[in-house]
Each structure stands twice: as structure tokens, then as C-alpha cells.
Amino acid sequence: MRRNDNSNTTTPDAQAASTPHTSRLTPHASTSHVSRLAPHETRSTRVVKARLLDPFTGRDEIGDLAFRDGVIVANEGHFDETIDASGQWLMPGIVDLCARTRDPGATQKGTMRSESNAAFASGITALCLPPDTKPVIDNTAVVIRVNRIAKAAGGAFVYMLGALTKGLEGDALAEISALKSAGCVGVTNGLAPVANALVARRALEYAASLGMTVHVVPLDAALANNGCAHEGAVATRLGLAAIPVAAEAVAMRQWISLVEDTGGRVHFGRLSSARGVELLAAAKARGLPITADVAAHQLFLTDAALEGFNALAHVIPPLRSAADREALREAVGSGLIDAICSDHQPHELDAKTNPLPLTEPGISALETLLPLSLRLVHDGLLTPLTLAERLVRGPAQVLGLAAKGLSIGATADLCLVDPTHLWLFDATRMNSVGRNTPFIGEAFQGRATRVWRG
């Protein structure tokens, strides 16, 4: 069993005021240490007086929970450690639907060890790796290689999406059956375009015959036209090549039509627009097997973050208007959008120092996934239990993972959260190799204090 302890004692920090005040904030704590338990270390733990949040059963109550050797057990007998979690929330570990570790193939940006341990320290006990590694995850040999790297790294458990097409080149289908047998939990072409609707249909039929979900980042390549900003006033003023909302809408309409024809399952990843939300709602209203997620940064930032040619806010799909952001937030609150993910993409300094259109898109986002999501609770958009649903149950269902709640016998993949802890996000204390985030210096309320992976 692996354990991460972000606190110095088993007693939680004293409760702080609900409104952040910079004079009372603590620095961003470095939490990179993740260890394998030696024989003499704690193997049994009892957490008492916690608010227990189980999105799989709807449980939301103050109580105790015990686990031994990585499995939740009855609260009876002796335990090596007792944690007083008064004022804190205990929930299953977060499942992140999209996080790149850059390993293999781009280890100057991050490694499996650095990024999976950064995830674990941030309350994420499982993450899903897209196939755009080098080499691409399009055959069983690469799946075996990545599994070996992940196992040696420790940290969060790594699931993989296999490539939809060979080399992500968009034309010839990958051996999806072999990828499933090797352990891939879905397939995707990521941001790489599929050659045409016929290839997309055949891929969806192939995946459907195997009971696999096709993960789609809905972005029509022709309409996106290598742009780097939302089509709006900011892009016009800065002279940046724009990506219209139509690029998302057109791609979604095509895949929805193919789902209607084939019955295959599609998951839309990283929605960015109000129009995308409308299309998702219409598809779900017809009972189509479609789910969706949104990156946490899309729920707080808009294209205004690009002012001053801020490359740290360069992401694909782009940050859009305030109206788009509000539509995404409402969809998360209602449950129309099933999950919140990090869309973690660490970069080295040079990748963000060119003129904005030439910089690489993406945010180092593992360490802000939970804190940003907690803002939705503080804003009254989510309850603590629905937060757990968007971060745990929704992603797990998308990936087809067996329920791992707080019931006796479940694996002890757990995250203890102090929702009142006030702290400043400090780049120098990040666990991820990537420092590319626009949230540096921001005040946050709430963080993971203890994390266990059974």
C-alpha cells in the first residue's frame, strides 16, 4: 500500500476563516514524497470524525473508516494509526481522465515518476494517459512498456487509452482488439484528426463490437486551422489566429450522427463552449450513449487570460468567452457534464517562451485539479458529494472501472481533504516538472492532506 502524508501530524490544521486572506495563507506545501511501506511502517489506519463522501452509494455523513493492508475493513480491533479528521472530508481517490506524463518520449517535460507522484500527492490515485506518447500507444509492445515504467514509478495508478488509428495518423485503424486485451480502457485519436467520416464510422463500429468507448476531443481540424485562441475580440485585438466555436460543434455533430447509426459509445473530452453543451444535452435527451468532461481551467478562465500574449493561457481547445464558461459551469453543476479532469500537459520553460502562436499549448494542471474543483463548492455550484461524483464516480464510469467507494472490502484508494486550508500556489514547490500554469501566486482554499492507494 502507498501512502502520501501532506501534514506533519495526524491532527488536522485548525479551521481557518472561510474567506481567504493573504496574510493568513501558508505556502504551497511540497508533497512529492510517495513511499512504498516497509514492513515496520503503518499498515492499518483508522480515520475518525471525518465527513465520509461516497459518490457510489450516496453516503454523506460524519463517521469513522478503517483500512488494513490496503482494504477497507470493519472498525474493530487494534490499528497502528488513528487520525482525527474533524472538519475534513474523506472520499475515494480522484480519477483523472486526461493527464500526460510525457514518458516515454518527452522526458525533458516530465517523467512518469515525477508526474504520477505529483498526481498522487494532489489526491489523484488513478490517471488516464492519452496515446500521444513517443512511440504512440498503438500496439501491445508499447502498452507493456508504459505499464512497466508506471509500475516502477509508483504514485497514481496509470490507465491507458489506445490509439484509434495507427500512429495517430488518422487513416488505418489500430489493432483495437489487441489494445483492449493488453489493458487499454478506451481508444482515441486525441487532437490528431481522423481522415474522414468513413474512417470515424468504421473505428466506432470496431470499438463498439468490443464494448470499448471512443474518446473524442471535438475539434474540426480544418476549421481550427492551426489557431491558438478563441474567435472573439481578444484574438482580433492581439492578431492571433482564431478557432471558432463551430470547430467544436461540427466535430460533435458528426460523431453524434455516427453514434446514432452505430450505437457505439463516445466520450467527448475537454468541452469548451456553450454550443457544445447544447449539443451534449440534446444527444443525452435522446438517450444516446454519450458522456463528456471538461478541464478544470475552462471553468474559471476565459480568453481574457491571453491578454499581454500570456502563453501560459495557451491551451487547445482554447479558453473561450465568459458566456461559454458559465454554460460549462452550469453543465457541471447539473451533472450534464459527467466529469472534471486536469488535462495535464507539463512543458519545459522553452516551450512557453516563443511568440504565443509558436508556443506549445497546455497547462501543468495536476496540482490545481482538486483546489479549482473545491472552488465550485465554495461558490455553491457543487455540494461536497457532487464534487466527489465529478472527480471520482463520473470518470470511473467513463473508463468502465469497477466501483471503489468507501464500503467494507473496497480497495483503500482514499483522499482526505481539508476544505478550509488556505495556501498560496508557489511554482518553486510544485511536484510536477512542468511549471507552466497561469495559477501561480493564486490563493486557494482546500487541499488534500493525506492520500492512500491500496
Tab-separated table of C-alpha atoms in Angstrom:
chain	number	residue	atom	x	y	z
A	1	MET	CA	0.000	0.000	0.000
A	2	ARG	CA	1.286	3.501	-0.840
A	3	ARG	CA	0.642	6.482	1.383
A	4	ASN	CA	1.182	10.203	0.977
A	5	ASP	CA	1.062	12.461	4.026
A	6	ASN	CA	0.742	16.189	3.380
A	7	SER	CA	0.505	17.013	7.069
A	8	ASN	CA	3.051	16.908	9.849
A	9	THR	CA	0.756	15.255	12.409
A	10	THR	CA	-2.352	13.159	12.452
A	11	THR	CA	-4.291	16.148	13.776
A	12	PRO	CA	-5.790	18.404	11.055
A	13	ASP	CA	-4.900	22.080	10.829
A	14	ALA	CA	-7.024	24.397	12.875
A	15	GLN	CA	-10.013	25.587	10.918
A	16	ALA	CA	-9.404	28.859	9.104
A	17	ALA	CA	-11.867	31.527	8.110
A	18	SER	CA	-13.990	30.721	5.093
A	19	THR	CA	-12.796	33.812	3.200
A	20	PRO	CA	-9.131	33.687	2.068
A	21	HIS	CA	-6.879	36.492	3.370
A	22	THR	CA	-3.330	36.607	2.100
A	23	SER	CA	-1.812	37.408	5.499
A	24	ARG	CA	-3.085	34.075	6.810
A	25	LEU	CA	-2.098	31.895	3.882
A	26	THR	CA	0.512	29.178	4.130
A	27	PRO	CA	2.966	28.459	1.310
A	28	HIS	CA	2.265	25.786	-1.249
A	29	ALA	CA	3.447	22.663	0.555
A	30	SER	CA	5.806	20.370	-1.318
A	31	THR	CA	4.282	16.903	-1.261
A	32	SER	CA	6.423	14.906	-3.653
A	33	HIS	CA	7.313	12.095	-1.254
A	34	VAL	CA	5.492	8.880	-2.090
A	35	SER	CA	6.789	5.737	-0.455
A	36	ARG	CA	6.281	2.012	-0.504
A	37	LEU	CA	5.604	0.818	3.030
A	38	ALA	CA	8.421	-1.083	4.654
A	39	PRO	CA	7.490	-3.983	6.980
A	40	HIS	CA	7.801	-1.795	10.102
A	41	GLU	CA	5.617	1.045	8.742
A	42	THR	CA	1.913	1.641	9.323
A	43	ARG	CA	-0.255	-0.987	7.683
A	44	SER	CA	-3.545	-0.287	9.400
A	45	THR	CA	-5.268	3.042	9.873
A	46	ARG	CA	-8.460	4.315	11.452
A	47	VAL	CA	-9.781	7.726	10.366
A	48	VAL	CA	-12.280	9.138	12.849
A	49	LYS	CA	-14.775	12.025	12.785
A	50	ALA	CA	-14.398	12.617	9.057
A	51	ARG	CA	-17.162	13.659	6.696
A	52	LEU	CA	-17.436	10.488	4.611
A	53	LEU	CA	-18.271	11.155	0.946
A	54	ASP	CA	-19.033	8.070	-1.149
A	55	PRO	CA	-20.350	9.025	-4.609
A	56	PHE	CA	-21.010	5.366	-5.465
A	57	THR	CA	-23.567	4.906	-2.681
A	58	GLY	CA	-24.624	8.496	-1.991
A	59	ARG	CA	-23.213	8.327	1.526
A	60	ASP	CA	-22.563	11.740	3.115
A	61	GLU	CA	-22.188	11.622	6.877
A	62	ILE	CA	-19.786	12.158	9.734
A	63	GLY	CA	-18.212	8.885	10.743
A	64	ASP	CA	-15.171	6.650	11.024
A	65	LEU	CA	-13.442	4.479	8.422
A	66	ALA	CA	-10.734	1.871	8.874
A	67	PHE	CA	-8.473	0.031	6.458
A	68	ARG	CA	-5.833	-2.624	6.780
A	69	ASP	CA	-3.294	-3.771	4.176
A	70	GLY	CA	-4.919	-1.635	1.501
A	71	VAL	CA	-8.507	-2.804	2.045
A	72	ILE	CA	-11.351	-1.079	3.912
A	73	VAL	CA	-12.341	-3.153	6.946
A	74	ALA	CA	-14.730	-3.034	9.888
A	75	ASN	CA	-13.771	-0.513	12.549
A	76	GLU	CA	-12.855	-3.169	15.091
A	77	GLY	CA	-9.706	-4.201	16.883
A	78	HIS	CA	-6.277	-2.581	17.010
A	79	PHE	CA	-4.974	-0.157	14.367
A	80	ASP	CA	-1.434	1.136	14.019
A	81	GLU	CA	-2.574	4.701	13.441
A	82	THR	CA	-5.640	6.756	14.343
A	83	ILE	CA	-6.254	10.046	12.559
A	84	ASP	CA	-8.602	12.667	13.990
A	85	ALA	CA	-10.118	14.104	10.800
A	86	SER	CA	-12.557	16.530	12.386
A	87	GLY	CA	-13.585	19.136	9.827
A	88	GLN	CA	-12.108	17.155	6.928
A	89	TRP	CA	-13.667	15.115	4.134
A	90	LEU	CA	-12.704	11.524	3.325
A	91	MET	CA	-13.552	10.407	-0.204
A	92	PRO	CA	-12.307	7.857	-2.728
A	93	GLY	CA	-9.157	8.911	-4.587
A	94	ILE	CA	-9.630	11.159	-7.611
A	95	VAL	CA	-9.672	9.601	-11.089
A	96	ASP	CA	-8.204	11.990	-13.692
A	97	LEU	CA	-9.500	11.340	-17.205
A	98	CYS	CA	-6.666	13.058	-19.067
A	99	ALA	CA	-3.108	13.584	-17.880
A	100	ARG	CA	0.100	13.399	-19.879
A	101	THR	CA	3.227	12.256	-18.066
A	102	ARG	CA	5.482	12.844	-21.133
A	103	ASP	CA	7.005	9.438	-20.573
A	104	PRO	CA	8.045	7.843	-22.854
A	105	GLY	CA	9.247	10.276	-25.485
A	106	ALA	CA	9.445	13.768	-23.964
A	107	THR	CA	11.078	13.351	-20.580
A	108	GLN	CA	12.510	16.884	-20.688
A	109	LYS	CA	8.934	17.962	-19.905
A	110	GLY	CA	8.216	15.392	-17.216
A	111	THR	CA	8.642	11.754	-16.311
A	112	MET	CA	6.284	9.035	-15.214
A	113	ARG	CA	7.812	9.217	-11.743
A	114	SER	CA	7.527	12.994	-11.374
A	115	GLU	CA	4.033	13.344	-12.813
A	116	SER	CA	2.367	10.263	-11.339
A	117	ASN	CA	3.748	11.195	-7.924
A	118	ALA	CA	2.608	14.807	-8.393
A	119	ALA	CA	-0.845	13.393	-9.128
A	120	PHE	CA	-0.805	11.174	-6.059
A	121	ALA	CA	0.316	13.987	-3.786
A	122	SER	CA	-2.629	16.029	-5.090
A	123	GLY	CA	-5.294	13.446	-4.224
A	124	ILE	CA	-5.329	11.660	-7.597
A	125	THR	CA	-4.966	7.910	-7.147
A	126	ALA	CA	-5.607	6.991	-10.807
A	127	LEU	CA	-4.973	8.846	-14.041
A	128	CYS	CA	-5.680	8.111	-17.677
A	129	LEU	CA	-2.843	8.537	-20.147
A	130	PRO	CA	-3.657	9.520	-23.768
A	131	PRO	CA	-1.836	7.599	-26.509
A	132	ASP	CA	0.214	10.517	-27.894
A	133	THR	CA	3.445	9.314	-26.316
A	134	LYS	CA	6.545	8.594	-28.403
A	135	PRO	CA	6.189	5.900	-29.553
A	136	VAL	CA	2.416	6.117	-29.861
A	137	ILE	CA	0.381	3.652	-27.779
A	138	ASP	CA	-0.928	1.786	-30.818
A	139	ASN	CA	0.356	-1.742	-30.138
A	140	THR	CA	0.743	-4.138	-27.245
A	141	ALA	CA	4.508	-3.684	-27.011
A	142	VAL	CA	4.108	-0.010	-26.132
A	143	VAL	CA	1.324	-0.799	-23.638
A	144	ILE	CA	3.643	-3.277	-21.895
A	145	ARG	CA	6.473	-0.728	-21.916
A	146	VAL	CA	4.337	2.055	-20.419
A	147	ASN	CA	2.945	-0.318	-17.798
A	148	ARG	CA	6.471	-1.251	-16.787
A	149	ILE	CA	7.500	2.416	-16.479
A	150	ALA	CA	4.379	3.248	-14.475
A	151	LYS	CA	4.835	0.323	-12.096
A	152	ALA	CA	8.409	1.338	-11.377
A	153	ALA	CA	7.377	4.963	-10.799
A	154	GLY	CA	4.794	4.319	-8.108
A	155	GLY	CA	2.419	7.196	-7.447
A	156	ALA	CA	-1.001	7.249	-9.069
A	157	PHE	CA	-2.165	4.154	-10.922
A	158	VAL	CA	-1.928	4.692	-14.696
A	159	TYR	CA	-4.652	3.595	-17.100
A	160	MET	CA	-4.144	3.973	-20.835
A	161	LEU	CA	-6.158	4.928	-23.874
A	162	GLY	CA	-5.005	3.175	-27.023
A	163	ALA	CA	-4.644	4.910	-30.371
A	164	LEU	CA	-7.708	4.851	-32.599
A	165	THR	CA	-5.559	4.837	-35.740
A	166	LYS	CA	-2.032	3.596	-36.333
A	167	GLY	CA	0.470	6.221	-35.276
A	168	LEU	CA	-2.468	8.597	-34.742
A	169	GLU	CA	-2.156	9.300	-38.441
A	170	GLY	CA	-5.913	9.228	-38.963
A	171	ASP	CA	-6.372	6.657	-41.747
A	172	ALA	CA	-5.569	2.995	-40.960
A	173	LEU	CA	-7.268	1.670	-37.826
A	174	ALA	CA	-5.099	0.444	-34.970
A	175	GLU	CA	-5.468	-3.098	-33.618
A	176	ILE	CA	-8.119	-2.073	-31.106
A	177	SER	CA	-8.840	-5.650	-30.050
A	178	ALA	CA	-5.188	-6.228	-29.143
A	179	LEU	CA	-5.058	-2.920	-27.280
A	180	LYS	CA	-8.084	-3.923	-25.221
A	181	SER	CA	-6.534	-7.305	-24.424
A	182	ALA	CA	-3.370	-5.508	-23.293
A	183	GLY	CA	-5.374	-3.424	-20.833
A	184	CYS	CA	-6.340	-0.195	-22.604
A	185	VAL	CA	-9.606	1.210	-21.194
A	186	GLY	CA	-10.636	3.072	-24.360
A	187	VAL	CA	-9.338	4.428	-27.644
A	188	THR	CA	-8.847	7.913	-29.029
A	189	ASN	CA	-7.075	9.898	-31.721
A	190	GLY	CA	-6.675	12.789	-29.302
A	191	LEU	CA	-6.152	16.089	-31.085
A	192	ALA	CA	-4.936	14.326	-34.232
A	193	PRO	CA	-7.646	14.452	-36.918
A	194	VAL	CA	-9.308	11.364	-38.359
A	195	ALA	CA	-9.052	11.346	-42.144
A	196	ASN	CA	-12.785	11.352	-42.842
A	197	ALA	CA	-16.207	10.327	-41.568
A	198	LEU	CA	-15.877	6.839	-43.063
A	199	VAL	CA	-12.762	6.097	-41.010
A	200	ALA	CA	-14.514	7.500	-37.933
A	201	ARG	CA	-17.550	5.287	-38.532
A	202	ARG	CA	-15.500	2.149	-39.018
A	203	ALA	CA	-13.486	2.931	-35.899
A	204	LEU	CA	-16.654	3.419	-33.870
A	205	GLU	CA	-18.126	0.154	-35.179
A	206	TYR	CA	-14.899	-1.700	-34.359
A	207	ALA	CA	-14.746	-0.256	-30.839
A	208	ALA	CA	-18.461	-0.900	-30.271
A	209	SER	CA	-18.064	-4.570	-31.187
A	210	LEU	CA	-15.514	-4.827	-28.362
A	211	GLY	CA	-17.542	-2.817	-25.857
A	212	MET	CA	-14.968	-0.017	-25.854
A	213	THR	CA	-15.585	3.725	-25.633
A	214	VAL	CA	-14.148	6.086	-28.245
A	215	HIS	CA	-12.803	9.233	-26.586
A	216	VAL	CA	-13.101	12.275	-28.828
A	217	VAL	CA	-11.679	15.772	-28.414
A	218	PRO	CA	-14.216	17.516	-30.649
A	219	LEU	CA	-12.219	19.901	-32.808
A	220	ASP	CA	-12.594	20.021	-36.576
A	221	ALA	CA	-9.038	20.408	-37.874
A	222	ALA	CA	-9.972	22.401	-40.981
A	223	LEU	CA	-11.987	24.941	-39.027
A	224	ALA	CA	-9.421	25.126	-36.245
A	225	ASN	CA	-6.835	25.875	-38.936
A	226	ASN	CA	-3.866	25.800	-36.532
A	227	GLY	CA	-5.352	28.636	-34.484
A	228	CYS	CA	-4.356	29.403	-30.918
A	229	ALA	CA	-7.210	31.499	-29.471
A	230	HIS	CA	-10.985	31.719	-29.281
A	231	GLU	CA	-12.576	33.590	-32.183
A	232	GLY	CA	-13.508	36.820	-30.454
A	233	ALA	CA	-12.441	40.321	-29.522
A	234	VAL	CA	-9.259	39.272	-27.722
A	235	ALA	CA	-7.918	37.274	-30.679
A	236	THR	CA	-8.792	40.129	-33.036
A	237	ARG	CA	-7.081	42.743	-30.862
A	238	LEU	CA	-3.945	40.631	-30.422
A	239	GLY	CA	-3.856	39.499	-34.049
A	240	LEU	CA	-3.986	35.823	-33.151
A	241	ALA	CA	-5.234	33.067	-35.459
A	242	ALA	CA	-8.667	32.128	-34.142
A	243	ILE	CA	-10.515	28.872	-33.535
A	244	PRO	CA	-14.282	29.315	-33.924
A	245	VAL	CA	-16.822	27.560	-31.731
A	246	ALA	CA	-18.011	25.914	-34.952
A	247	ALA	CA	-14.852	23.773	-34.882
A	248	GLU	CA	-16.204	22.069	-31.765
A	249	ALA	CA	-19.826	21.980	-32.893
A	250	VAL	CA	-19.129	20.481	-36.325
A	251	ALA	CA	-16.996	17.702	-34.854
A	252	MET	CA	-19.611	16.903	-32.221
A	253	ARG	CA	-22.447	16.773	-34.759
A	254	GLN	CA	-20.511	14.289	-36.904
A	255	TRP	CA	-19.738	11.944	-34.011
A	256	ILE	CA	-23.270	12.194	-32.611
A	257	SER	CA	-24.640	11.215	-36.010
A	258	LEU	CA	-22.287	8.227	-36.111
A	259	VAL	CA	-23.380	7.175	-32.611
A	260	GLU	CA	-26.984	7.262	-33.832
A	261	ASP	CA	-26.051	4.974	-36.730
A	262	THR	CA	-23.816	2.521	-34.896
A	263	GLY	CA	-24.867	2.566	-31.250
A	264	GLY	CA	-21.218	2.933	-30.264
A	265	ARG	CA	-20.186	4.808	-27.116
A	266	VAL	CA	-18.468	8.176	-27.394
A	267	HIS	CA	-16.956	10.292	-24.672
A	268	PHE	CA	-16.406	13.957	-25.551
A	269	GLY	CA	-13.302	15.191	-23.766
A	270	ARG	CA	-12.485	18.780	-22.861
A	271	LEU	CA	-15.648	20.594	-23.950
A	272	SER	CA	-15.111	24.330	-24.250
A	273	SER	CA	-18.292	26.033	-25.464
A	274	ALA	CA	-21.941	26.737	-24.736
A	275	ARG	CA	-22.837	25.304	-28.133
A	276	GLY	CA	-21.045	22.101	-27.250
A	277	VAL	CA	-23.084	21.922	-24.044
A	278	GLU	CA	-26.305	22.351	-26.049
A	279	LEU	CA	-25.351	19.530	-28.423
A	280	LEU	CA	-24.445	17.290	-25.491
A	281	ALA	CA	-27.795	17.985	-23.821
A	282	ALA	CA	-29.720	17.182	-26.990
A	283	ALA	CA	-27.791	13.933	-27.503
A	284	LYS	CA	-28.337	12.813	-23.907
A	285	ALA	CA	-32.025	13.726	-24.109
A	286	ARG	CA	-32.328	11.209	-26.968
A	287	GLY	CA	-30.744	8.540	-24.800
A	288	LEU	CA	-27.526	8.238	-26.817
A	289	PRO	CA	-24.549	6.576	-25.075
A	290	ILE	CA	-22.548	9.791	-24.837
A	291	THR	CA	-20.633	11.284	-21.894
A	292	ALA	CA	-18.407	14.329	-21.539
A	293	ASP	CA	-15.811	16.029	-19.383
A	294	VAL	CA	-14.338	19.492	-19.026
A	295	ALA	CA	-10.871	20.617	-17.971
A	296	ALA	CA	-10.905	22.441	-14.631
A	297	HIS	CA	-9.248	25.554	-16.053
A	298	GLN	CA	-12.111	26.020	-18.526
A	299	LEU	CA	-14.442	26.575	-15.553
A	300	PHE	CA	-12.508	29.616	-14.312
A	301	LEU	CA	-10.531	31.205	-17.151
A	302	THR	CA	-11.662	32.933	-20.347
A	303	ASP	CA	-9.843	34.167	-23.428
A	304	ALA	CA	-9.135	37.368	-21.481
A	305	ALA	CA	-6.309	35.409	-19.818
A	306	LEU	CA	-4.391	35.695	-23.115
A	307	GLU	CA	-4.058	39.479	-22.724
A	308	GLY	CA	-0.442	40.523	-22.883
A	309	PHE	CA	0.238	37.467	-25.066
A	310	ASN	CA	0.244	35.232	-21.981
A	311	ALA	CA	1.459	31.887	-23.301
A	312	LEU	CA	0.596	30.189	-20.013
A	313	ALA	CA	-3.070	30.550	-21.023
A	314	HIS	CA	-2.486	28.996	-24.475
A	315	VAL	CA	-4.487	25.768	-24.449
A	316	ILE	CA	-6.277	23.616	-27.015
A	317	PRO	CA	-9.268	23.699	-27.135
A	318	PRO	CA	-8.887	27.414	-26.401
A	319	LEU	CA	-10.210	29.356	-23.464
A	320	ARG	CA	-13.453	30.879	-24.690
A	321	SER	CA	-15.872	33.618	-23.671
A	322	ALA	CA	-17.401	34.304	-20.257
A	323	ALA	CA	-20.756	33.049	-21.604
A	324	ASP	CA	-19.122	29.763	-22.634
A	325	ARG	CA	-17.506	29.435	-19.222
A	326	GLU	CA	-20.838	29.961	-17.456
A	327	ALA	CA	-22.542	27.349	-19.646
A	328	LEU	CA	-19.806	24.847	-18.783
A	329	ARG	CA	-20.140	25.589	-15.063
A	330	GLU	CA	-23.912	25.141	-15.174
A	331	ALA	CA	-23.491	21.834	-17.019
A	332	VAL	CA	-21.058	20.598	-14.364
A	333	GLY	CA	-23.442	21.668	-11.628
A	334	SER	CA	-26.429	19.898	-13.200
A	335	GLY	CA	-24.493	16.727	-13.987
A	336	LEU	CA	-24.872	17.133	-17.747
A	337	ILE	CA	-21.084	17.125	-17.900
A	338	ASP	CA	-20.066	13.914	-16.179
A	339	ALA	CA	-16.538	14.667	-15.050
A	340	ILE	CA	-13.877	17.292	-14.399
A	341	CYS	CA	-10.318	16.462	-15.467
A	342	SER	CA	-6.950	18.193	-15.319
A	343	ASP	CA	-5.896	17.915	-18.991
A	344	HIS	CA	-2.399	17.972	-17.524
A	345	GLN	CA	0.328	18.896	-20.028
A	346	PRO	CA	3.675	19.754	-18.436
A	347	HIS	CA	6.198	21.715	-20.511
A	348	GLU	CA	9.779	22.859	-20.131
A	349	LEU	CA	10.421	26.620	-19.958
A	350	ASP	CA	11.420	26.965	-23.613
A	351	ALA	CA	8.075	25.592	-24.803
A	352	LYS	CA	6.330	28.703	-23.469
A	353	THR	CA	8.895	31.413	-24.267
A	354	ASN	CA	8.330	31.911	-28.015
A	355	PRO	CA	5.764	34.330	-29.506
A	356	LEU	CA	2.385	32.988	-28.378
A	357	PRO	CA	1.322	31.283	-31.657
A	358	LEU	CA	4.607	29.354	-31.654
A	359	THR	CA	4.375	28.154	-28.052
A	360	GLU	CA	3.152	24.692	-27.170
A	361	PRO	CA	-0.378	24.565	-25.746
A	362	GLY	CA	-1.202	23.124	-22.357
A	363	ILE	CA	-1.190	23.699	-18.599
A	364	SER	CA	0.574	21.773	-15.845
A	365	ALA	CA	-2.653	21.036	-14.027
A	366	LEU	CA	-2.444	18.036	-11.702
A	367	GLU	CA	-1.857	20.173	-8.639
A	368	THR	CA	-4.770	22.524	-9.328
A	369	LEU	CA	-7.443	19.943	-10.224
A	370	LEU	CA	-8.718	19.480	-6.673
A	371	PRO	CA	-8.209	23.088	-5.492
A	372	LEU	CA	-10.022	24.519	-8.522
A	373	SER	CA	-12.831	21.986	-8.153
A	374	LEU	CA	-13.161	22.922	-4.480
A	375	ARG	CA	-13.853	26.486	-5.601
A	376	LEU	CA	-17.035	25.167	-7.182
A	377	VAL	CA	-18.114	24.004	-3.725
A	378	HIS	CA	-17.182	27.308	-2.112
A	379	ASP	CA	-19.122	29.085	-4.910
A	380	GLY	CA	-22.197	26.978	-4.123
A	381	LEU	CA	-22.245	25.278	-7.538
A	382	LEU	CA	-21.488	21.796	-6.158
A	383	THR	CA	-22.019	20.068	-2.834
A	384	PRO	CA	-19.124	18.084	-1.370
A	385	LEU	CA	-20.830	14.862	-2.516
A	386	THR	CA	-21.394	16.083	-6.093
A	387	LEU	CA	-17.766	17.203	-6.141
A	388	ALA	CA	-16.817	13.590	-5.430
A	389	GLU	CA	-19.164	12.484	-8.199
A	390	ARG	CA	-17.464	14.697	-10.799
A	391	LEU	CA	-13.944	13.779	-9.691
A	392	VAL	CA	-14.385	10.083	-8.903
A	393	ARG	CA	-17.625	8.367	-9.907
A	394	GLY	CA	-18.105	10.109	-13.257
A	395	PRO	CA	-14.556	9.441	-14.513
A	396	ALA	CA	-14.616	5.853	-13.219
A	397	GLN	CA	-17.837	5.137	-15.111
A	398	VAL	CA	-16.429	6.654	-18.307
A	399	LEU	CA	-13.412	4.340	-18.079
A	400	GLY	CA	-15.534	1.334	-17.128
A	401	LEU	CA	-13.753	0.873	-13.809
A	402	ALA	CA	-15.254	-1.174	-11.005
A	403	ALA	CA	-16.737	0.926	-8.203
A	404	LYS	CA	-14.227	1.688	-5.441
A	405	GLY	CA	-16.185	3.511	-2.798
A	406	LEU	CA	-15.992	3.516	0.992
A	407	SER	CA	-17.697	0.158	1.577
A	408	ILE	CA	-16.068	-2.647	3.547
A	409	GLY	CA	-13.990	-4.786	1.207
A	410	ALA	CA	-13.240	-1.962	-1.227
A	411	THR	CA	-9.653	-1.079	-2.084
A	412	ALA	CA	-8.420	1.758	0.104
A	413	ASP	CA	-7.826	4.329	-2.620
A	414	LEU	CA	-8.590	7.341	-0.467
A	415	CYS	CA	-8.159	11.101	-0.294
A	416	LEU	CA	-8.513	13.155	2.881
A	417	VAL	CA	-9.370	16.773	2.116
A	418	ASP	CA	-9.176	19.810	4.370
A	419	PRO	CA	-11.678	22.200	2.702
A	420	THR	CA	-10.673	25.168	4.879
A	421	HIS	CA	-6.874	25.124	4.496
A	422	LEU	CA	-5.674	28.410	2.957
A	423	TRP	CA	-2.488	28.405	0.881
A	424	LEU	CA	-0.652	30.118	-1.955
A	425	PHE	CA	0.323	28.272	-5.126
A	426	ASP	CA	4.108	28.513	-5.343
A	427	ALA	CA	5.834	27.387	-8.549
A	428	THR	CA	9.061	26.546	-6.746
A	429	ARG	CA	7.260	23.968	-4.604
A	430	MET	CA	5.403	22.155	-7.375
A	431	ASN	CA	5.884	18.406	-7.684
A	432	SER	CA	5.340	18.364	-11.441
A	433	VAL	CA	8.382	19.103	-13.577
A	434	GLY	CA	6.182	21.488	-15.589
A	435	ARG	CA	5.788	24.969	-14.126
A	436	ASN	CA	3.546	26.135	-16.972
A	437	THR	CA	0.401	27.283	-15.200
A	438	PRO	CA	-1.413	30.628	-15.067
A	439	PHE	CA	-2.466	29.951	-11.463
A	440	ILE	CA	0.941	30.639	-9.903
A	441	GLY	CA	0.606	33.019	-6.969
A	442	GLU	CA	-3.129	32.461	-6.543
A	443	ALA	CA	-4.774	31.841	-3.200
A	444	PHE	CA	-6.604	28.554	-2.775
A	445	GLN	CA	-8.869	27.224	-0.062
A	446	GLY	CA	-8.712	23.483	0.448
A	447	ARG	CA	-6.255	20.720	-0.415
A	448	ALA	CA	-5.542	17.039	0.028
A	449	THR	CA	-3.827	16.379	3.368
A	450	ARG	CA	-3.472	12.587	3.210
A	451	VAL	CA	-3.672	10.208	0.249
A	452	TRP	CA	-3.610	6.399	0.212
A	453	ARG	CA	-3.533	3.944	-2.668
A	454	GLY	CA	-4.372	0.388	-1.718
